[in-house]
mmCIF file of C-alpha atoms and ligand atoms in Angstrom:
data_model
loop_
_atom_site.group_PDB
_atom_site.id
_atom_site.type_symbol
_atom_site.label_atom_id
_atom_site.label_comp_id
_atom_site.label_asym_id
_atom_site.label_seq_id
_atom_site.Cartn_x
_atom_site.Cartn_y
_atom_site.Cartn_z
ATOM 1 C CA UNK A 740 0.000 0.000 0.000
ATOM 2 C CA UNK A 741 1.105 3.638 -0.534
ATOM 3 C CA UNK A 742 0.613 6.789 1.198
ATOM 4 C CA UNK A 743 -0.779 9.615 -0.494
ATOM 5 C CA UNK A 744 1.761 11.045 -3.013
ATOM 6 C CA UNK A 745 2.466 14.587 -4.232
ATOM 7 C CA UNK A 746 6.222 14.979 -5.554
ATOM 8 C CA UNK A 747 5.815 19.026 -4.849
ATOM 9 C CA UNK A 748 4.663 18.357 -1.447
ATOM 10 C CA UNK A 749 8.374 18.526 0.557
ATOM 11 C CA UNK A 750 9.311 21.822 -1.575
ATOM 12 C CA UNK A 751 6.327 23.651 -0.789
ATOM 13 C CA UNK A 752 7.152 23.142 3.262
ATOM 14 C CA UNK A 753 10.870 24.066 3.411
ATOM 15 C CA UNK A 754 12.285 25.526 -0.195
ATOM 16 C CA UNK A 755 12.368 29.202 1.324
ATOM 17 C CA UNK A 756 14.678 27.526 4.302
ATOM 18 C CA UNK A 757 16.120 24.224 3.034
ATOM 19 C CA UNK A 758 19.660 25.826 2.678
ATOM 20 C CA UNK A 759 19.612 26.543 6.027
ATOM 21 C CA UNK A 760 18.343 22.806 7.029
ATOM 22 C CA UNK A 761 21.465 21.474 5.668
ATOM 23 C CA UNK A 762 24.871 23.105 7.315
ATOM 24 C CA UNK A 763 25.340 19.821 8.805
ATOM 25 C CA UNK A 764 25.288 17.591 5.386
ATOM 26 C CA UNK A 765 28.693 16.615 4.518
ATOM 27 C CA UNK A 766 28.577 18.272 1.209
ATOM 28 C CA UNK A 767 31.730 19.342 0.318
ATOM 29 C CA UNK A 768 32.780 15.434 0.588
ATOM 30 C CA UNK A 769 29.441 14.385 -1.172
ATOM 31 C CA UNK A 770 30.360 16.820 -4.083
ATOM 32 C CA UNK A 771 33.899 15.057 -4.271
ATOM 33 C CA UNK A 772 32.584 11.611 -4.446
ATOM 34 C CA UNK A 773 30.181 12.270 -6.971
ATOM 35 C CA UNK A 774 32.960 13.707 -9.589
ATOM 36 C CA UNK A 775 34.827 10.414 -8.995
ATOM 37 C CA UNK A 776 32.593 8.476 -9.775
ATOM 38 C CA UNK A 777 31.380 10.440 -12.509
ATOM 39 C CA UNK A 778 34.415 10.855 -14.049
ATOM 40 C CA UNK A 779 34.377 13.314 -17.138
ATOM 41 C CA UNK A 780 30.516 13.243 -16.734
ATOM 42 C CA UNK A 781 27.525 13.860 -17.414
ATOM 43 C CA UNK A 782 25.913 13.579 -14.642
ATOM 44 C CA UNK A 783 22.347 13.554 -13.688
ATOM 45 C CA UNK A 784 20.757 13.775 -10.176
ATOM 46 C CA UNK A 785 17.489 13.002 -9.216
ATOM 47 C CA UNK A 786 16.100 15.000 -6.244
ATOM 48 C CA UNK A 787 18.599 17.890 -7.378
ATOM 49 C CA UNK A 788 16.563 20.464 -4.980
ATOM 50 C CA UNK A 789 18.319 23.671 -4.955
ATOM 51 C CA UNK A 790 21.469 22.763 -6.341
ATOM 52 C CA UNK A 791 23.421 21.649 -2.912
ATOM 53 C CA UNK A 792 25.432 19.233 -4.384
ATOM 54 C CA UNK A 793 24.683 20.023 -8.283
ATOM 55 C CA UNK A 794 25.630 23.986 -8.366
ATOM 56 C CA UNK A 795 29.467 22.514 -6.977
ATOM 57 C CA UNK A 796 29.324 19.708 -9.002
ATOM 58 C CA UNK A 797 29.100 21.915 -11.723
ATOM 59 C CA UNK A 798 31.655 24.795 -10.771
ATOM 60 C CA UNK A 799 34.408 21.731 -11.114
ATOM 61 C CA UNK A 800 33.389 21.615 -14.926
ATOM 62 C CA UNK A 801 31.289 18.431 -15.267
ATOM 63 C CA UNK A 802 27.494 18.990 -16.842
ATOM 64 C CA UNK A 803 24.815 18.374 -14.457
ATOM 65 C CA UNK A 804 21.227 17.931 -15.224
ATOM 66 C CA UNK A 805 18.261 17.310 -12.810
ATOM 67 C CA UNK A 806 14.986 16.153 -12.051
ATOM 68 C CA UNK A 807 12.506 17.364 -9.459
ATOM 69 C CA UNK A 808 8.815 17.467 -8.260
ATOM 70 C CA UNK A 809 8.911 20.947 -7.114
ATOM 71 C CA UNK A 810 8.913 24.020 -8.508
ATOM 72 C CA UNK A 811 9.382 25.844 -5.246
ATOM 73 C CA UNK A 812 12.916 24.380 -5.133
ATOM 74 C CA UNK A 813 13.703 24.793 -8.603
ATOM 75 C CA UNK A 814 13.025 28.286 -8.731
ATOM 76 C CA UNK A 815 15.663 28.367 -5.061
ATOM 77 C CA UNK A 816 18.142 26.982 -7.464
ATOM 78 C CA UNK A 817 17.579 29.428 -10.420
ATOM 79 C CA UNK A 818 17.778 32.027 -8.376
ATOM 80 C CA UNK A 819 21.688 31.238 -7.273
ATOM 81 C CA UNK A 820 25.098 31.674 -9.623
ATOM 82 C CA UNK A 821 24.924 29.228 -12.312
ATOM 83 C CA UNK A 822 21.712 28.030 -11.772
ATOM 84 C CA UNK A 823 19.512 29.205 -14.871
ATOM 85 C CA UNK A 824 22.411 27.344 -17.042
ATOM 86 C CA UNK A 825 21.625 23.588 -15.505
ATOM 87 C CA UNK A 826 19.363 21.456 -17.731
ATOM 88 C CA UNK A 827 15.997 20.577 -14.850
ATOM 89 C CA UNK A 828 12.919 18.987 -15.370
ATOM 90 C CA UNK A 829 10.413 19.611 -13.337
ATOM 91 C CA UNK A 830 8.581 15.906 -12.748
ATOM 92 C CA UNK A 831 8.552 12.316 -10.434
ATOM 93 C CA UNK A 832 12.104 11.081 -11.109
ATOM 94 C CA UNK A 833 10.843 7.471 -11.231
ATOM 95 C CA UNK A 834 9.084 8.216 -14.203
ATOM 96 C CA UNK A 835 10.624 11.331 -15.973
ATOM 97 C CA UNK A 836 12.853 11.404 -19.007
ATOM 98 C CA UNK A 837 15.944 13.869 -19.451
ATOM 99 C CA UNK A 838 17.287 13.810 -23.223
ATOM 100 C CA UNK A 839 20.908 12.091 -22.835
ATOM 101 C CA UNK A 840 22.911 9.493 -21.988
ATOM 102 C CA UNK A 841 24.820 10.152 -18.371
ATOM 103 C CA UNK A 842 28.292 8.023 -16.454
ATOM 104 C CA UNK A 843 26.496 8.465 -13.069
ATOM 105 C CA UNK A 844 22.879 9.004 -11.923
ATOM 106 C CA UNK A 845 22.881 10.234 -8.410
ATOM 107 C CA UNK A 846 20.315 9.879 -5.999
ATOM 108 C CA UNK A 847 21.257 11.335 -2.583
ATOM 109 C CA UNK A 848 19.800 12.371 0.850
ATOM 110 C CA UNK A 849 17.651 9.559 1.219
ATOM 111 C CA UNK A 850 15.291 10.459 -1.267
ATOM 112 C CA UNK A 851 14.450 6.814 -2.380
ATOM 113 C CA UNK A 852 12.537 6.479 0.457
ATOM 114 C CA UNK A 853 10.307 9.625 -0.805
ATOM 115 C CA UNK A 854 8.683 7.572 -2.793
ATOM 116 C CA UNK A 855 5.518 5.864 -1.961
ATOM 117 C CA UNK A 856 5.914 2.259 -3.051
ATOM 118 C CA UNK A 857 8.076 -0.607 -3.587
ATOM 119 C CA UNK A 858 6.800 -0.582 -7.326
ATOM 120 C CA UNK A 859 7.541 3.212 -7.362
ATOM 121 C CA UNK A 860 10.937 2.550 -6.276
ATOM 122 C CA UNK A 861 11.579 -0.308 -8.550
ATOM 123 C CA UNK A 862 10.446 2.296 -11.273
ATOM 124 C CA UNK A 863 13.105 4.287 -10.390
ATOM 125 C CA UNK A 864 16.255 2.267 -10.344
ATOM 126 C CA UNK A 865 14.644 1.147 -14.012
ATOM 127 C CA UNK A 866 14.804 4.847 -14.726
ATOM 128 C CA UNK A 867 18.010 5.243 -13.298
ATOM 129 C CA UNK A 868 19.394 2.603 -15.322
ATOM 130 C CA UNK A 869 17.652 3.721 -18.575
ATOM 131 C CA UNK A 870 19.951 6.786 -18.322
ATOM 132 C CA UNK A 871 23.199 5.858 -18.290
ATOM 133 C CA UNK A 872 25.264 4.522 -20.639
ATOM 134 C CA UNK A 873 27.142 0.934 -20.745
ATOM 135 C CA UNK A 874 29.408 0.912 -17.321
ATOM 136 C CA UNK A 875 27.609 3.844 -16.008
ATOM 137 C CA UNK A 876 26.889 4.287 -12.566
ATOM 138 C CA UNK A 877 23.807 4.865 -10.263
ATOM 139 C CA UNK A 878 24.832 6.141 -6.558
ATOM 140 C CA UNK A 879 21.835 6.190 -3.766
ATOM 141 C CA UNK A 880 22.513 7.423 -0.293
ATOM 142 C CA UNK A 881 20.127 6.452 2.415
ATOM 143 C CA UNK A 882 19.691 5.765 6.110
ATOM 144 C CA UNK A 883 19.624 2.252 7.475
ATOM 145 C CA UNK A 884 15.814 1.330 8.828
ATOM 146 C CA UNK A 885 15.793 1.037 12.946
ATOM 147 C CA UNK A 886 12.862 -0.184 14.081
ATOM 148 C CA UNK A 887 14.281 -0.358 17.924
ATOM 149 C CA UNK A 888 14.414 3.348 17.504
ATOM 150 C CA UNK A 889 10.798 3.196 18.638
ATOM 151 C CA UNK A 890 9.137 2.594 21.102
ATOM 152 C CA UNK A 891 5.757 1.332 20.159
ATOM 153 C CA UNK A 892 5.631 2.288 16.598
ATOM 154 C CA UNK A 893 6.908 6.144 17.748
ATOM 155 C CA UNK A 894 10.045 7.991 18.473
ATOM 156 C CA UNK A 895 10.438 11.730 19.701
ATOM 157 C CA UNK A 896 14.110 12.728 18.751
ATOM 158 C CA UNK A 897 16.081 15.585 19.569
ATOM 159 C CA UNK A 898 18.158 16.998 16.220
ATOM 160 C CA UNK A 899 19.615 20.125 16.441
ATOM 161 C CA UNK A 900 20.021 22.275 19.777
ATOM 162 C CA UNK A 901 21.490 25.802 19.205
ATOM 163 C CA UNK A 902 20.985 29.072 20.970
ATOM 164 C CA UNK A 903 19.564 29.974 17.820
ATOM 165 C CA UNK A 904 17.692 26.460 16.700
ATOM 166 C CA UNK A 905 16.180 23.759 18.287
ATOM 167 C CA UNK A 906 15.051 20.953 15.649
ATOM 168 C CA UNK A 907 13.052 18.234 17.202
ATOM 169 C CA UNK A 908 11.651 15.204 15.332
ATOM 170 C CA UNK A 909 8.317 13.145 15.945
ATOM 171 C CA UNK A 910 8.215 9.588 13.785
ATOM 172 C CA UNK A 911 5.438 6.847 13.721
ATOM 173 C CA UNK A 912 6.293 3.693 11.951
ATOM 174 C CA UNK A 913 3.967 1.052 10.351
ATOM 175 C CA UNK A 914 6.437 -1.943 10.116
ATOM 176 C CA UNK A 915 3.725 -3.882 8.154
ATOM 177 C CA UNK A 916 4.051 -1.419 5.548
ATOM 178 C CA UNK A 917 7.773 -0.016 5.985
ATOM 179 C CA UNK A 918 6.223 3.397 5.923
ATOM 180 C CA UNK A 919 7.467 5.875 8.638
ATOM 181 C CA UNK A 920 5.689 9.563 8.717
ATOM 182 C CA UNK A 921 7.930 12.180 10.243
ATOM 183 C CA UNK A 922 7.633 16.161 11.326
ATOM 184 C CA UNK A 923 10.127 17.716 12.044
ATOM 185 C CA UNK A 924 9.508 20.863 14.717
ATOM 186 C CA UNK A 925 11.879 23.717 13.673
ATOM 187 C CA UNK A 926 12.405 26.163 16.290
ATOM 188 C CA UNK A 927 14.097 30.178 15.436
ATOM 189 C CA UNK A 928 13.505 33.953 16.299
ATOM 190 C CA UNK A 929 10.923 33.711 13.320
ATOM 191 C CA UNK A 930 8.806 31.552 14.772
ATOM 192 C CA UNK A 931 8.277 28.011 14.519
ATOM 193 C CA UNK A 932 8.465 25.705 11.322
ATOM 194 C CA UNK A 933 6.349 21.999 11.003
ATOM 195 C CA UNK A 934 8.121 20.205 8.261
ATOM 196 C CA UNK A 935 6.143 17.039 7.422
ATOM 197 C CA UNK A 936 7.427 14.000 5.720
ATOM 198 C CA UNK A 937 6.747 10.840 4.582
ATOM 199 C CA UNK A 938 9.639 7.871 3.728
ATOM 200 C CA UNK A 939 8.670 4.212 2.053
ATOM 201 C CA UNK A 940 11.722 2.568 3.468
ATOM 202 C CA UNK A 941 13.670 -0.253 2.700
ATOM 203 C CA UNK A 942 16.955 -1.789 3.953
ATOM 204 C CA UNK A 943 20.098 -2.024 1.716
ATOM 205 C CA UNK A 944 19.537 -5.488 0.731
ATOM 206 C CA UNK A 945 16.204 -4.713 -0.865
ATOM 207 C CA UNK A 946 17.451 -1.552 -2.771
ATOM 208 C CA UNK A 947 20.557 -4.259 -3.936
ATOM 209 C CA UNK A 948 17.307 -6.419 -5.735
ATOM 210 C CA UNK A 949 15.698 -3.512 -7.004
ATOM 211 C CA UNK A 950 19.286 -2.648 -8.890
ATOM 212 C CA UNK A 951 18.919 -6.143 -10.016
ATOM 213 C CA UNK A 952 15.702 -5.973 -11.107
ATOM 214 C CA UNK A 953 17.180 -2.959 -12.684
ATOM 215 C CA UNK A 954 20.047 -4.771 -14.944
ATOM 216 C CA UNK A 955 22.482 -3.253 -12.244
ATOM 217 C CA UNK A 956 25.035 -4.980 -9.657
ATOM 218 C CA UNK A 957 26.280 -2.951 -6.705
ATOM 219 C CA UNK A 958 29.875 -1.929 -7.336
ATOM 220 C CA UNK A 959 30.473 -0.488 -3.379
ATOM 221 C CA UNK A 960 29.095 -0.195 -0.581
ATOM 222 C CA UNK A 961 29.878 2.021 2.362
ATOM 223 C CA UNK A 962 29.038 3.670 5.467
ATOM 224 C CA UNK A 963 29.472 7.380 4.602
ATOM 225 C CA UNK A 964 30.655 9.804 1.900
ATOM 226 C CA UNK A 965 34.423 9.119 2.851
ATOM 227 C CA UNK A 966 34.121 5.840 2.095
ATOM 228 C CA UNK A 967 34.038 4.459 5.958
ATOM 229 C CA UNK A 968 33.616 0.764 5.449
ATOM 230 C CA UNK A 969 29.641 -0.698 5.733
ATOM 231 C CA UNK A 970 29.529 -2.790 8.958
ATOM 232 C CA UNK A 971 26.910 -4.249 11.638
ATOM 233 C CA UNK A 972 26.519 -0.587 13.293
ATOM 234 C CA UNK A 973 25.940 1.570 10.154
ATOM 235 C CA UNK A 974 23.494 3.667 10.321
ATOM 236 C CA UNK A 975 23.324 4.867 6.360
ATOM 237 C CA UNK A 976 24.900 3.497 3.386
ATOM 238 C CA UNK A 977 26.143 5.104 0.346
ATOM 239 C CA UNK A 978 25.928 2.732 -2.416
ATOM 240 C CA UNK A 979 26.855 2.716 -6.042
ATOM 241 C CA UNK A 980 25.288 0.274 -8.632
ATOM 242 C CA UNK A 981 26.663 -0.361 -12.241
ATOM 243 C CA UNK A 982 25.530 -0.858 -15.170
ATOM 244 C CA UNK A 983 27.709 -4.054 -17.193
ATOM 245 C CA UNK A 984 30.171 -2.160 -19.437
ATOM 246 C CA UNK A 985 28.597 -3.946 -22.363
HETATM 247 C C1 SAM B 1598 16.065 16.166 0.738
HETATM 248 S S1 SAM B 1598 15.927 17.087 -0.740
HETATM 249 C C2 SAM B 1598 17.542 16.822 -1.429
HETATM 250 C C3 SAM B 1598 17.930 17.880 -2.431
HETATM 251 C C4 SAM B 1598 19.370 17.744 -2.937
HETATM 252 N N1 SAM B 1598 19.596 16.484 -3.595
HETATM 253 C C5 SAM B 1598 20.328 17.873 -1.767
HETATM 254 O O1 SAM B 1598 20.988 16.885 -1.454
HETATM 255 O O2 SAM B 1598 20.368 18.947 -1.167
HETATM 256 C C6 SAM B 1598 14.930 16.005 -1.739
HETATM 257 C C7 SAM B 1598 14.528 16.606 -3.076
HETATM 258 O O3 SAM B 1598 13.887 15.586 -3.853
HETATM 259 C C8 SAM B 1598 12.691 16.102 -4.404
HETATM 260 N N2 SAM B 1598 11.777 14.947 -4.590
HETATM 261 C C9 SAM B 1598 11.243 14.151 -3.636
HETATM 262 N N3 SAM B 1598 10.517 13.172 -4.208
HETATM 263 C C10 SAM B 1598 10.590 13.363 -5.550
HETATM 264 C C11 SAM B 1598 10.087 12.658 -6.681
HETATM 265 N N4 SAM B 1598 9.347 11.556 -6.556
HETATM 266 N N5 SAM B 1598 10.380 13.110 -7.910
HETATM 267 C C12 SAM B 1598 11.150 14.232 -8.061
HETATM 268 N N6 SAM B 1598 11.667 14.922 -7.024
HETATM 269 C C13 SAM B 1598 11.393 14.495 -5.792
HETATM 270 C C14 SAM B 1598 12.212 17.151 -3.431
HETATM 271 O O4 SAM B 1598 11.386 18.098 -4.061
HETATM 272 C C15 SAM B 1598 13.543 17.735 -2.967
HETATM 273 O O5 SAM B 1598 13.949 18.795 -3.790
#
């Protein structure tokens, strides 16, 4: 079963303050890891949001095109240096086309888990795959699923405590489903900020079928964007699939 689904839904919540949701990201190492494995390029991201990891990506001279469901985070990226030149779609990346062949589809921030259904997500490692030329390279970062997190199907977690911000996080869980509905509670001198989502999650080994299902084998497998090695305590994985060379 899926929840209900709206691809512009997470924009419209947080675009005017996502940049400021992220200091902690590691993006500067994300940003590195994705020209490596892209090589010469081109690269295309799904999710690309307001250009965190694309608008860098691109400085360093590869071409980047996205995808993404809302226009309130598009326009965020337009509005910055370099951002009206980047080819974006505006649509669900486990459907949408982008004209051209690309080394590395990247998928980052746990965004798989955006979408609603195993089927949906098995659309988009298909999609993925349908991008990239022979050898080329699909990279998805997500969190590792914790059900003893919760106690009794919820979780109330402390994120962020500044004398400027206080980020707190209330989760429910359906394991039946592997559905987990979050808000986060965003705290500032402007007032405070309720920033719903909702995550169809799945643990690495699943994602590793859906690359199968997908014509893709996973090529690595690790704990973080530094390449920490993917043990028994991880709590995320960044993972790159491949397509065969040919
Ligand atoms: C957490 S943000 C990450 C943005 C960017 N990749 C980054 O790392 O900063 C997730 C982005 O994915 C987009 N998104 C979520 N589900 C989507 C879908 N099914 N199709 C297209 N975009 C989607 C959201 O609009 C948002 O811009």
């Amino acid at each position: 079963m899926a929840f209900p689904f709206d691809p512009s839904a997470y924009g419209r919540s947080i675009a005017d303050i996502y940049d400021g949701t992220v200091d902690d990201l590691p993006t500067e190492a994300t940003v590195e890891q994705l020209h490596l494995l892209a090589g010469d390029g081109p690269v295309l991201e799904f999710g690309i949001g307001t250009g965190r990891l694309a608008l860098p990506l691109a400085a360093r001279g590869v071409t980047v095109a996205g995808v993404d469901g809302s226009p309130d985070m598009v326009k965020v990226l337009r509005s910055k240096p370099g951002g009206e030149r980047l080819q974006v779609v505006v649509g669900d990346f486990a459907t949408t086309r982008v004209d051209g062949e690309f080394s590395l589809v990247a998928l980052t921030t746990n965004t798989i888990f955006a979408l609603p259904s195993q089927d949906a997500q098995v659309r988009c490692f298909r999609n993925a795959a349908a991008h990239l030329r022979p050898g080329g390279r699909f990279v998805v970062e997500a969190w590792v699923p914790d059900p003893a997190a919760f106690y009794r199907g919820s979780a109330l977690r402390l994120l962020a405590l500044g004398e400027d911000v206080v980020v707190a996080e209330a989760a429910r869980i359906s394991p039946a489903e592997q559905h987990m509905t979050t808000t986060k509670v965003r705290l500032t001198a402007q007032g405070v900020r309720l920033l719903p989502a909702n995550h169809r999650y799945a643990w690495p080994a699943e994602l590793d079928l859906m690359a199968r299902l997908a014509g893709m084998e996973r090529e690595h497998r690790w704990a973080d964007w530094h390449r920490a090695p993917f043990g028994d305590d991880s709590r995320a994985h960044v993972t790159v699939y491949r397509l065969p060379p040919d």
